Short mmCIF file of C-alpha atoms in Angstrom, two decimals:
data_model
loop_
_atom_site.label_atom_id
_atom_site.label_comp_id
_atom_site.label_asym_id
_atom_site.label_seq_id
_atom_site.Cartn_x
_atom_site.Cartn_y
_atom_site.Cartn_z
CA UNK A 1223 0.98 85.85 22.01
CA UNK A 1224 -1.89 83.80 20.45
CA UNK A 1225 0.82 81.77 17.94
CA UNK A 1226 3.21 81.56 20.80
CA UNK A 1227 -0.23 79.95 23.29
CA UNK A 1228 -1.47 77.48 20.34
CA UNK A 1229 2.23 76.04 19.87
CA UNK A 1230 2.61 75.21 23.76
CA UNK A 1231 -1.13 73.97 24.27
CA UNK A 1232 -0.12 71.72 20.35
CA UNK A 1233 3.06 70.35 22.94
CA UNK A 1234 1.50 69.30 25.32
CA UNK A 1235 -1.42 67.24 23.53
CA UNK A 1236 -0.38 63.03 23.28
CA UNK A 1237 1.53 61.43 20.37
CA UNK A 1238 -0.96 60.16 17.66
CA UNK A 1239 -1.92 56.40 18.84
CA UNK A 1240 -0.24 53.73 16.32
CA UNK A 1241 -3.49 52.07 14.36
CA UNK A 1242 -4.75 48.99 15.49
CA UNK A 1243 -2.96 45.81 13.98
CA UNK A 1244 -4.38 42.97 12.12
CA UNK A 1245 -3.68 39.58 14.15
CA UNK A 1246 -2.89 37.20 11.80
CA UNK A 1247 -5.20 33.62 11.82
CA UNK A 1248 -3.90 31.05 10.71
CA UNK A 1249 -7.19 30.98 7.62
CA UNK A 1250 -4.17 33.83 7.08
CA UNK A 1251 -1.59 31.12 6.23
CA UNK A 1252 -0.39 30.46 2.64
CA UNK A 1253 -0.72 27.47 0.38
CA UNK A 1254 3.37 27.02 0.35
CA UNK A 1255 3.49 27.97 3.75
CA UNK A 1256 0.80 25.89 5.09
CA UNK A 1257 2.26 23.18 2.74
CA UNK A 1258 5.40 22.83 4.18
CA UNK A 1259 4.28 22.68 7.58
CA UNK A 1260 2.19 19.72 6.47
CA UNK A 1261 5.67 18.83 5.11
CA UNK A 1262 6.51 17.96 9.08
CA UNK A 1263 3.33 16.01 10.58
CA UNK A 1264 4.36 12.66 11.28
CA UNK A 1265 2.64 10.64 8.72
CA UNK A 1266 -0.16 10.09 6.05
CA UNK A 1267 -2.87 9.63 8.85
CA UNK A 1268 -2.28 13.30 10.14
CA UNK A 1269 -1.92 14.57 6.66
CA UNK A 1270 -5.12 13.58 6.12
CA UNK A 1271 -6.52 14.69 9.50
CA UNK A 1272 -5.27 18.36 8.30
CA UNK A 1273 -6.32 17.88 5.21
CA UNK A 1274 -10.15 17.93 5.82
CA UNK A 1275 -10.24 20.53 8.78
CA UNK A 1276 -11.01 22.86 6.05
CA UNK A 1277 -11.57 23.98 2.41
CA UNK A 1278 -7.95 26.07 2.51
CA UNK A 1279 -6.18 23.14 4.05
CA UNK A 1280 -7.63 20.72 1.50
CA UNK A 1281 -6.41 22.80 -1.55
CA UNK A 1282 -3.32 23.36 -0.43
CA UNK A 1283 -2.78 19.69 -0.82
CA UNK A 1284 -5.11 19.10 -3.75
CA UNK A 1285 -3.64 21.33 -5.62
CA UNK A 1286 0.51 20.73 -5.88
CA UNK A 1287 1.87 16.89 -6.90
CA UNK A 1288 4.96 18.57 -6.35
CA UNK A 1289 4.25 19.04 -2.26
CA UNK A 1290 2.78 15.45 -2.71
CA UNK A 1291 5.75 13.28 -3.80
CA UNK A 1292 8.52 15.45 -1.33
CA UNK A 1293 5.79 13.62 1.34
CA UNK A 1294 6.13 10.45 0.17
CA UNK A 1295 9.74 10.67 -0.05
CA UNK A 1296 10.05 11.51 3.39
CA UNK A 1297 7.10 9.03 4.79
CA UNK A 1298 6.70 5.24 4.75
CA UNK A 1299 3.05 4.43 4.00
CA UNK A 1300 1.71 3.83 7.50
CA UNK A 1301 0.77 -0.30 8.13
CA UNK A 1302 -2.76 -0.30 9.66
CA UNK A 1303 -2.14 -4.04 10.46
CA UNK A 1304 -0.63 -6.89 10.40
CA UNK A 1305 -2.70 -10.28 9.36
CA UNK A 1306 -1.03 -13.94 10.24
CA UNK A 1307 -1.07 -16.77 7.87
CA UNK A 1308 -2.61 -18.31 8.12
CA UNK A 1309 -5.92 -17.77 9.77
CA UNK A 1310 -5.50 -13.97 8.44
CA UNK A 1311 -5.76 -12.57 12.74
CA UNK A 1312 -5.04 -9.20 13.16
CA UNK A 1313 -2.45 -7.28 14.69
CA UNK A 1314 -3.38 -3.70 15.16
CA UNK A 1315 -0.01 -1.65 15.87
CA UNK A 1316 -2.18 1.43 16.72
CA UNK A 1317 -4.18 -0.71 19.46
CA UNK A 1318 -1.06 -0.52 21.42
CA UNK A 1319 -1.85 3.40 22.17
CA UNK A 1320 -4.83 3.06 22.89
CA UNK A 1321 -6.67 1.29 25.34
CA UNK A 1322 -9.74 1.59 23.43
CA UNK A 1323 -11.51 -2.00 22.47
CA UNK A 1324 -12.74 -1.06 19.15
CA UNK A 1325 -9.62 -0.66 18.32
CA UNK A 1326 -7.98 -4.46 18.89
CA UNK A 1327 -10.41 -5.60 17.35
CA UNK A 1328 -10.78 -3.75 13.95
CA UNK A 1329 -9.91 -6.65 12.33
CA UNK A 1330 -11.74 -9.73 13.75
CA UNK A 1331 -13.45 -12.64 11.59
CA UNK A 1332 -12.77 -11.74 8.56
CA UNK A 1333 -12.88 -14.28 7.43
CA UNK A 1334 -15.74 -15.78 9.00
CA UNK A 1335 -18.31 -17.96 6.61
CA UNK A 1336 -21.47 -17.28 5.45
CA UNK A 1337 -23.63 -20.67 5.29
CA UNK A 1338 -26.07 -19.17 2.71
CA UNK A 1339 -22.85 -18.55 0.46
CA UNK A 1340 -21.30 -20.81 -2.07
CA UNK A 1341 -18.02 -19.68 -0.71
CA UNK A 1342 -15.68 -20.98 1.60
CA UNK A 1343 -12.74 -19.89 3.58
CA UNK A 1344 -10.22 -23.23 1.78
CA UNK A 1345 -9.81 -25.19 5.42
CA UNK A 1346 -6.40 -26.11 4.46
CA UNK A 1347 -4.45 -23.26 3.29
CA UNK A 1348 -6.85 -20.49 4.64
CA UNK A 1349 -4.25 -17.62 3.53
CA UNK A 1350 -0.55 -16.97 2.61
CA UNK A 1351 1.76 -14.29 1.11
CA UNK A 1352 -1.52 -12.05 0.97
CA UNK A 1353 -3.89 -14.33 -0.72
CA UNK A 1354 -7.23 -15.32 0.82
CA UNK A 1355 -8.03 -19.30 -0.88
CA UNK A 1356 -11.98 -19.92 -1.80
CA UNK A 1357 -13.70 -22.88 -2.09
CA UNK A 1358 -16.84 -23.55 -4.11
CA UNK A 1359 -18.99 -25.52 -1.71
CA UNK A 1360 -21.01 -27.19 -4.33
CA UNK A 1361 -17.40 -28.04 -7.61
CA UNK A 1362 -15.23 -27.27 -5.43
CA UNK A 1363 -13.49 -25.09 -7.51
CA UNK A 1364 -10.74 -23.42 -5.46
CA UNK A 1365 -9.77 -19.08 -6.26
CA UNK A 1366 -6.83 -16.64 -4.54
CA UNK A 1367 -8.18 -13.43 -3.54
CA UNK A 1368 -5.35 -10.73 -2.88
CA UNK A 1369 -7.33 -7.93 -1.09
CA UNK A 1370 -4.75 -5.17 -1.62
CA UNK A 1371 -3.78 -5.59 -5.21
CA UNK A 1372 -5.94 -6.88 -5.24
CA UNK A 1373 -5.22 -9.81 -7.46
CA UNK A 1374 -7.57 -13.10 -9.02
CA UNK A 1375 -6.61 -16.87 -9.53
CA UNK A 1376 -8.49 -19.24 -10.86
CA UNK A 1377 -7.26 -23.25 -10.53
CA UNK A 1378 -7.66 -25.77 -12.59
CA UNK A 1379 -9.57 -28.84 -10.98
CA UNK A 1380 -6.73 -31.21 -13.21
CA UNK A 1381 -3.73 -28.57 -12.53
CA UNK A 1382 -1.81 -30.88 -15.16
CA UNK A 1383 -4.40 -31.07 -18.25
CA UNK A 1384 -5.62 -27.27 -17.84
CA UNK A 1385 -5.47 -23.98 -17.12
CA UNK A 1386 -4.50 -20.96 -15.09
CA UNK A 1387 -5.71 -17.72 -15.03
CA UNK A 1388 -4.80 -14.67 -12.99
CA UNK A 1389 -6.73 -10.84 -12.92
CA UNK A 1390 -3.86 -8.99 -11.48
CA UNK A 1391 -4.90 -4.88 -10.63
CA UNK A 1392 -2.76 -2.56 -11.54
CA UNK A 1393 -1.75 0.63 -10.29
CA UNK A 1394 -3.07 3.89 -11.57
CA UNK A 1395 -1.55 6.57 -11.94
CA UNK A 1396 -3.19 9.00 -10.07
CA UNK A 1397 -0.80 12.03 -10.45
CA UNK A 1398 -2.07 12.15 -14.51
CA UNK A 1399 -5.42 10.37 -13.62
CA UNK A 1400 -4.27 7.38 -16.30
CA UNK A 1401 -6.64 4.20 -16.50
CA UNK A 1402 -6.76 1.47 -14.02
CA UNK A 1403 -6.07 -1.93 -16.11
CA UNK A 1404 -6.68 -5.65 -15.05
CA UNK A 1405 -3.91 -7.79 -16.77
CA UNK A 1406 -5.13 -11.40 -17.21
CA UNK A 1407 -2.24 -14.12 -17.66
CA UNK A 1408 -2.96 -17.46 -19.22
CA UNK A 1409 -1.44 -20.70 -18.06
CA UNK A 1410 -0.03 -23.46 -18.06
CA UNK A 1411 1.13 -25.42 -15.07
CA UNK A 1412 4.97 -26.02 -16.93
CA UNK A 1413 4.48 -22.15 -18.41
CA UNK A 1414 5.32 -24.02 -22.06
CA UNK A 1415 2.95 -21.15 -23.59
CA UNK A 1416 0.71 -18.66 -22.22
CA UNK A 1417 -1.58 -15.14 -23.25
CA UNK A 1418 -2.19 -11.31 -21.86
CA UNK A 1419 -5.29 -9.75 -21.92
CA UNK A 1420 -5.91 -6.02 -21.18
CA UNK A 1421 -8.60 -4.31 -19.35
CA UNK A 1422 -8.43 -0.71 -19.61
CA UNK A 1423 -11.42 1.49 -17.21
CA UNK A 1424 -11.10 4.56 -20.25
CA UNK A 1425 -11.94 2.30 -23.14
CA UNK A 1426 -14.19 -0.24 -21.03
CA UNK A 1427 -12.89 -3.64 -23.62
CA UNK A 1428 -10.74 -6.10 -23.50
CA UNK A 1429 -6.79 -5.93 -25.96
CA UNK A 1430 -6.43 -10.28 -26.24
CA UNK A 1431 -2.39 -10.51 -26.75
CA UNK A 1432 -1.56 -13.74 -28.94
CA UNK A 1433 -0.58 -16.61 -27.12
CA UNK A 1434 3.32 -17.08 -26.50
CA UNK A 1435 4.50 -20.54 -27.49
CA UNK A 1436 8.20 -19.68 -26.31
CA UNK A 1437 8.47 -21.72 -22.67
CA UNK A 1438 9.51 -19.21 -19.69
CA UNK A 1439 9.28 -21.44 -17.22
CA UNK A 1440 9.20 -24.47 -15.28
CA UNK A 1441 7.61 -23.92 -12.74
CA UNK A 1442 4.33 -25.79 -11.14
CA UNK A 1443 1.55 -24.04 -8.57
CA UNK A 1444 3.49 -22.60 -5.82
CA UNK A 1445 4.85 -20.17 -8.47
CA UNK A 1446 4.57 -16.82 -6.18
CA UNK A 1447 2.80 -13.68 -7.99
CA UNK A 1448 3.50 -9.61 -6.60
CA UNK A 1449 2.96 -7.06 -8.69
CA UNK A 1450 5.62 -3.94 -8.29
CA UNK A 1451 4.45 -0.67 -10.62
CA UNK A 1452 5.39 -1.98 -14.21
CA UNK A 1453 5.63 -5.31 -13.29
CA UNK A 1454 3.94 -8.28 -12.39
CA UNK A 1455 6.46 -10.47 -11.30
CA UNK A 1456 6.68 -14.28 -11.11
CA UNK A 1457 8.80 -15.85 -8.92
CA UNK A 1458 10.38 -20.26 -9.03
CA UNK A 1459 12.13 -21.11 -6.47
CA UNK A 1460 12.97 -24.71 -8.31
CA UNK A 1461 14.79 -22.26 -11.08
CA UNK A 1462 16.01 -19.35 -8.87
CA UNK A 1463 14.73 -16.76 -11.13
CA UNK A 1464 12.00 -14.07 -11.34
CA UNK A 1465 9.61 -13.57 -14.70
CA UNK A 1466 7.82 -10.32 -15.53
CA UNK A 1467 5.81 -8.73 -17.43
CA UNK A 1468 6.01 -5.60 -18.10
CA UNK A 1469 2.67 -3.68 -18.05
CA UNK A 1470 4.21 -1.21 -20.99
CA UNK A 1471 5.01 -3.60 -23.25
CA UNK A 1472 2.61 -6.41 -22.02
CA UNK A 1473 6.47 -9.19 -23.25
CA UNK A 1474 7.76 -11.75 -21.26
CA UNK A 1475 10.85 -11.05 -19.46
CA UNK A 1476 12.96 -13.35 -17.11
CA UNK A 1477 15.13 -12.10 -14.25
CA UNK A 1478 18.17 -14.62 -12.92
CA UNK A 1479 18.63 -13.81 -9.44
CA UNK A 1480 22.56 -12.86 -8.91
CA UNK A 1481 24.36 -15.55 -7.27
CA UNK A 1482 24.21 -15.56 -4.01
CA UNK A 1483 21.01 -15.06 -3.75
CA UNK A 1484 20.14 -18.24 -5.26
CA UNK A 1485 18.33 -20.61 -3.10
CA UNK A 1486 17.20 -17.95 -0.75
CA UNK A 1487 13.54 -16.92 -2.65
CA UNK A 1488 12.38 -16.80 1.01
CA UNK A 1489 14.89 -13.78 2.13
CA UNK A 1490 13.98 -11.12 0.02
CA UNK A 1491 11.13 -9.14 -1.56
CA UNK A 1492 10.83 -6.91 -4.86
CA UNK A 1493 10.11 -3.38 -4.60
CA UNK A 1494 11.24 -0.15 -5.76
CA UNK A 1495 12.85 2.84 -4.44
CA UNK A 1496 11.73 5.85 -4.71
CA UNK A 1497 12.40 6.18 -8.39
CA UNK A 1498 10.50 4.20 -9.37
CA UNK A 1499 12.84 1.06 -10.52
CA UNK A 1500 12.55 -2.57 -9.39
CA UNK A 1501 14.68 -3.57 -7.02
CA UNK A 1502 15.43 -6.55 -4.50
CA UNK A 1503 15.96 -6.31 -0.85
CA UNK A 1504 17.26 -10.19 0.61
CA UNK A 1505 18.99 -10.32 4.59
CA UNK A 1506 21.65 -12.30 4.68
CA UNK A 1507 23.84 -12.39 7.79
CA UNK A 1508 22.39 -9.85 9.73
CA UNK A 1509 22.72 -7.49 6.31
CA UNK A 1510 20.03 -5.98 3.69
CA UNK A 1511 20.76 -5.73 0.89
CA UNK A 1512 19.91 -3.88 -1.87
CA UNK A 1513 19.39 -5.32 -6.13
CA UNK A 1514 18.63 -2.55 -9.01
CA UNK A 1515 17.56 -4.60 -11.67
CA UNK A 1516 19.69 -2.26 -14.22
CA UNK A 1517 20.18 -2.59 -18.19
CA UNK A 1518 24.13 -3.46 -19.71
CA UNK A 1519 25.49 -1.31 -22.19
CA UNK A 1520 23.47 -3.88 -24.97
CA UNK A 1521 20.83 -3.62 -23.17
CA UNK A 1522 20.09 -7.14 -21.08
CA UNK A 1523 18.67 -6.44 -17.57
CA UNK A 1524 20.18 -8.52 -14.11
CA UNK A 1525 20.46 -7.45 -10.41
CA UNK A 1526 23.05 -5.29 -10.16
CA UNK A 1527 24.32 -4.41 -6.38
CA UNK A 1528 22.80 -1.00 -4.76
CA UNK A 1529 23.29 -0.55 -1.57
CA UNK A 1530 24.53 -2.55 1.60
CA UNK A 1531 23.19 -1.78 5.19
CA UNK A 1532 24.78 -3.42 8.65
CA UNK A 1533 21.31 -4.11 10.29
CA UNK A 1534 23.30 -4.92 13.76
CA UNK A 1535 24.30 -1.24 14.52
CA UNK A 1536 21.53 0.36 12.17
CA UNK A 1537 19.05 -0.85 15.26
CA UNK A 1538 20.74 -0.82 18.17
CA UNK A 1539 19.46 2.45 18.90
CA UNK A 1540 15.39 1.67 18.52
CA UNK A 1541 15.91 -2.29 20.56
CA UNK A 1542 18.52 -0.64 23.13
CA UNK A 1543 20.48 -3.75 22.87
CA UNK A 1544 23.75 -4.16 22.43
CA UNK A 1545 25.74 -4.16 19.20
CA UNK A 1546 28.12 -6.61 20.21
CA UNK A 1547 24.23 -8.92 19.95
CA UNK A 1548 23.23 -11.39 17.41
CA UNK A 1549 20.06 -9.44 15.80
CA UNK A 1550 18.45 -10.73 13.37
CA UNK A 1551 15.64 -10.21 10.53
CA UNK A 1552 12.38 -12.02 11.94
CA UNK A 1553 10.28 -11.20 8.38
CA UNK A 1554 10.98 -9.48 5.52
CA UNK A 1555 7.41 -8.19 4.29
CA UNK A 1556 7.28 -5.28 2.09
CA UNK A 1557 9.59 -3.06 -0.09
CA UNK A 1558 7.21 0.02 -1.23
CA UNK A 1559 8.86 3.46 -2.81
CA UNK A 1560 12.00 2.79 -1.52
CA UNK A 1561 10.71 1.77 2.24
CA UNK A 1562 11.12 -1.19 3.69
CA UNK A 1563 9.32 -2.63 6.64
CA UNK A 1564 10.68 -5.49 8.94
CA UNK A 1565 10.62 -6.94 12.32
CA UNK A 1566 14.06 -7.84 14.31
CA UNK A 1567 14.47 -10.02 16.98
CA UNK A 1568 17.31 -11.23 19.01
CA UNK A 1569 17.76 -15.01 17.81
CA UNK A 1570 19.52 -16.08 20.92
CA UNK A 1571 17.19 -14.84 23.42
CA UNK A 1572 13.78 -17.65 22.68
CA UNK A 1573 12.23 -14.59 24.90
CA UNK A 1574 13.38 -11.69 22.71
CA UNK A 1575 10.47 -8.72 21.69
CA UNK A 1576 9.88 -8.56 18.51
CA UNK A 1577 10.46 -4.87 17.21
CA UNK A 1578 8.95 -4.03 13.84
CA UNK A 1579 10.29 -1.53 11.60
CA UNK A 1580 10.76 0.55 8.55
CA UNK A 1581 13.38 1.87 7.07
CA UNK A 1582 14.33 4.22 4.09
CA UNK A 1583 16.92 2.59 1.56
CA UNK A 1584 17.88 6.16 0.88
CA UNK A 1585 18.61 7.87 3.96
CA UNK A 1586 18.99 4.44 6.24
CA UNK A 1587 16.94 5.92 8.80
CA UNK A 1588 14.56 3.78 10.91
CA UNK A 1589 11.15 4.66 12.40
CA UNK A 1590 10.12 2.10 15.32
CA UNK A 1591 6.04 1.02 14.09
CA UNK A 1592 5.53 -1.25 16.85
CA UNK A 1593 7.08 -3.62 19.13
CA UNK A 1594 5.79 -7.06 20.34
CA UNK A 1595 6.98 -8.84 23.95
CA UNK A 1596 6.87 -11.57 22.27
CA UNK A 1597 8.55 -12.73 19.28
CA UNK A 1598 5.56 -14.04 16.61
CA UNK A 1599 6.93 -17.30 14.95
CA UNK A 1600 4.54 -17.40 12.16
CA UNK A 1601 4.96 -15.29 8.02
CA UNK A 1602 3.11 -12.31 8.91
CA UNK A 1603 1.35 -9.81 5.70
CA UNK A 1604 1.95 -6.18 6.52
CA UNK A 1605 -1.57 -4.08 5.08
CA UNK A 1606 -0.37 -0.92 4.83
CA UNK A 1607 -2.13 2.52 3.90
CA UNK A 1608 -1.99 4.60 0.50
CA UNK A 1609 -2.42 7.94 -0.81
CA UNK A 1610 -6.09 8.91 -0.25
CA UNK A 1611 -7.27 9.81 -3.75
CA UNK A 1612 -9.84 12.13 -2.10
CA UNK A 1613 -6.87 14.50 -1.49
CA UNK A 1614 -5.97 13.95 -5.40
CA UNK A 1615 -7.27 17.02 -7.66
CA UNK A 1616 -9.54 15.59 -9.99
CA UNK A 1617 -11.44 17.52 -12.55
CA UNK A 1618 -14.03 15.96 -13.13
CA UNK A 1619 -15.44 17.04 -9.77
CA UNK A 1620 -14.24 16.24 -5.74
CA UNK A 1621 -14.81 12.69 -4.69
CA UNK A 1622 -15.22 14.06 -1.73
CA UNK A 1623 -18.10 16.73 -0.70
CA UNK A 1624 -16.69 19.93 1.63
CA UNK A 1625 -19.42 22.56 2.56
CA UNK A 1626 -18.19 25.97 3.09
CA UNK A 1627 -15.44 26.59 4.78
CA UNK A 1628 -15.36 23.42 6.29
CA UNK A 1629 -15.04 19.47 5.43
CA UNK A 1630 -18.05 17.52 5.11
CA UNK A 1631 -18.48 15.82 8.31
CA UNK A 1632 -18.05 12.25 6.35
CA UNK A 1633 -14.23 13.76 5.73
CA UNK A 1634 -12.32 11.28 4.30
CA UNK A 1635 -13.11 8.50 4.92
CA UNK A 1636 -16.48 7.80 4.64
CA UNK A 1637 -15.30 8.23 0.64
CA UNK A 1638 -17.62 6.71 -1.61
CA UNK A 1639 -15.83 4.05 -3.66
CA UNK A 1640 -16.29 3.34 -7.24
CA UNK A 1641 -16.95 -0.34 -7.60
CA UNK A 1642 -13.36 -2.09 -8.23
CA UNK A 1643 -12.55 -2.32 -12.24
CA UNK A 1644 -11.49 -5.79 -11.46
CA UNK A 1645 -15.36 -6.27 -9.95
CA UNK A 1646 -15.72 -4.48 -14.01
CA UNK A 1647 -12.88 -7.10 -15.93
CA UNK A 1648 -14.32 -9.90 -14.86
CA UNK A 1649 -17.91 -9.25 -15.81
CA UNK A 1650 -16.64 -8.43 -18.72
CA UNK A 1651 -14.65 -10.93 -19.28
CA UNK A 1652 -16.29 -14.40 -21.34
CA UNK A 1653 -18.10 -11.70 -23.43
CA UNK A 1654 -14.36 -10.78 -24.83
CA UNK A 1655 -14.05 -14.13 -25.79
CA UNK A 1656 -16.65 -15.24 -27.09
CA UNK A 1657 -16.06 -14.16 -31.24
CA UNK A 1658 -15.85 -17.11 -32.66
CA UNK A 1659 -11.77 -17.54 -32.43
CA UNK A 1660 -11.35 -21.22 -31.72
CA UNK A 1661 -8.24 -20.03 -30.03
CA UNK A 1662 -9.72 -18.89 -26.78
CA UNK A 1663 -11.32 -21.75 -26.07
CA UNK A 1664 -9.36 -22.90 -23.17
CA UNK A 1665 -9.95 -19.48 -21.61
CA UNK A 1666 -13.49 -20.05 -22.01
CA UNK A 1667 -13.35 -23.28 -20.06
CA UNK A 1668 -11.05 -22.10 -17.28
CA UNK A 1669 -13.02 -19.11 -16.44
CA UNK A 1670 -15.91 -19.23 -13.65
CA UNK A 1671 -19.65 -19.84 -14.36
CA UNK A 1672 -22.23 -17.09 -14.55
CA UNK A 1673 -23.42 -18.24 -10.85
CA UNK A 1674 -20.21 -19.08 -9.82
CA UNK A 1675 -18.51 -15.30 -11.22
CA UNK A 1676 -22.10 -13.38 -9.50
CA UNK A 1677 -21.39 -15.17 -5.93
CA UNK A 1678 -18.06 -15.46 -5.82
CA UNK A 1679 -18.16 -11.89 -5.97
CA UNK A 1680 -20.59 -10.93 -3.58
CA UNK A 1681 -18.18 -12.88 -0.84
CA UNK A 1682 -15.34 -10.85 -2.11
CA UNK A 1683 -17.45 -7.74 -1.69
CA UNK A 1684 -18.15 -9.24 2.23
CA UNK A 1685 -14.81 -9.62 2.51
CA UNK A 1686 -13.14 -6.08 1.20
CA UNK A 1687 -16.49 -4.31 3.36
CA UNK A 1688 -15.27 -5.45 6.54
CA UNK A 1689 -11.25 -4.15 5.21
CA UNK A 1690 -12.54 -1.50 4.73
CA UNK A 1691 -14.55 -1.21 8.15
CA UNK A 1692 -11.99 -2.50 9.93
CA UNK A 1693 -9.33 0.08 8.53
CA UNK A 1694 -11.42 2.97 9.25
CA UNK A 1695 -12.30 1.95 13.00
CA UNK A 1696 -8.23 2.31 12.80
CA UNK A 1697 -8.49 5.95 11.19
CA UNK A 1698 -10.95 6.93 12.60
CA UNK A 1699 -9.82 6.13 16.48
CA UNK A 1700 -6.40 5.13 16.53
CA UNK A 1701 -5.02 8.87 15.41
CA UNK A 1702 -6.41 10.69 18.59
CA UNK A 1703 -8.29 7.76 21.11
CA UNK A 1704 -9.56 10.37 23.06
CA UNK A 1705 -12.36 11.71 20.10
CA UNK A 1706 -14.42 9.84 18.15
CA UNK A 1707 -13.67 11.70 15.00
CA UNK A 1708 -17.22 11.27 13.68
CA UNK A 1709 -18.24 13.22 17.22
CA UNK A 1710 -16.24 15.99 16.92
CA UNK A 1711 -17.63 18.69 15.45
CA UNK A 1712 -15.79 21.59 13.01
CA UNK A 1713 -14.49 22.17 16.75
CA UNK A 1714 -13.00 18.97 17.47
CA UNK A 1715 -11.64 18.81 14.39
CA UNK A 1716 -9.60 22.74 15.25
CA UNK A 1717 -8.87 21.59 18.47
CA UNK A 1718 -7.36 18.79 17.31
CA UNK A 1719 -5.74 20.08 14.21
CA UNK A 1720 -4.07 22.94 16.50
CA UNK A 1721 -2.21 20.68 18.43
CA UNK A 1722 -1.05 18.02 15.49
CA UNK A 1723 -0.02 22.05 13.65
CA UNK A 1724 2.02 23.43 16.73
CA UNK A 1725 3.77 20.98 16.76
CA UNK A 1726 4.63 20.15 13.71
CA UNK A 1727 5.53 24.60 12.66
CA UNK A 1728 7.26 24.14 16.16
CA UNK A 1729 9.80 21.87 14.55
CA UNK A 1730 9.99 24.40 11.82
CA UNK A 1731 10.85 27.55 13.08
CA UNK A 1732 13.27 25.32 15.01
CA UNK A 1733 15.23 25.26 11.42
#
């Protein structure tokens, strides 16, 4: 009876409740899942914002070179501003998405002169092809500085009798912690002879190569120079060719333009595709063509046609104009890592808007960067955001302070940068020439005096600081117009990131 009574009581007891489930938090996501979500963020500024939300997110980005390569392959480097020639006035795309007047004026008065400086902007051509021209008030010496590479060219007072000196910063391989380098090229007006010297940030000294007496070009002081990955390239409009310095071997080679491009140097740009190979992109008759520098069976290189894209069908979805309308390229601006930056207009419509686009040479995907209601008839140079060094793992220690579980208040924008390697190279250049070798007298005479160099570096620093301040302002306010990053605090960071993460994760699980 007792057994039956106990059994009846046991059968009336409620079943045991299941164990309480532990809620999954955002901090429980694995690095692999985080990186899959990060890949679906819209652009590099959004990734920077996400990475500096907390230490685990920053580690997920820093610790994976394959992730960074995939992100670069999927996202064009963001366009921060366009600088008009010749006054370097800025068009800021983020200003079209923000009512904050600080965005539109982020790069105002970049070329404003200081009466106390020995250097002023060159009134005839203050800004051209990405270079700012400065002239010494006392000696009338003219130099040209590109803040984006950075590069410096010193022009002789007597162009036909004295040499030119060019200093170009070579981009380091951030993933492999390779040293920064500066290459100096001394040449005369006709390029009948040239000498190359290289400065390494690891060795902290110059290596000077023997002088080449082989005629390289029949160019003049208007030869256009650009730095593309492993090459320093000079375009000679008069000879329809490119002179390239291979920065692995420091040997010059001549690259003849294809027959169809000769005489049209203003309509093509030199760059590289995603695998790093040198390419040339040109526009002709509403068609964008890609040419690759390819060696033949004998090892002789030439430009070979790689791809062709009909612009009128590619951009119609963005411009919302009929296919039969006559589309044209307003400006072919830059080719970076397989992405082309350009603007399109409709040539028969004088009141046409101008659409600024990025175009992927691999997938033919077009993204609208921004739209101007009126066409700009002056050339423009893009200011492209590079991959922040603070998102690269550094064995010697982080460049950006991360405390606790969150990034420091300074975040990725206020990272303290080291002195530019170009400055160090310039300051040690003359010492490298003083070794009793009489053949280096030409470089010494063409170089700046100590007082000239010191005042020029101060003038360049003023420009660089103004550019960095404008960049930081665009990145702080432009990505989220209604919240200034300095005033957000940790809760604001979390709120911003959760919104971005939700949109990205929705696309992830939908796919």
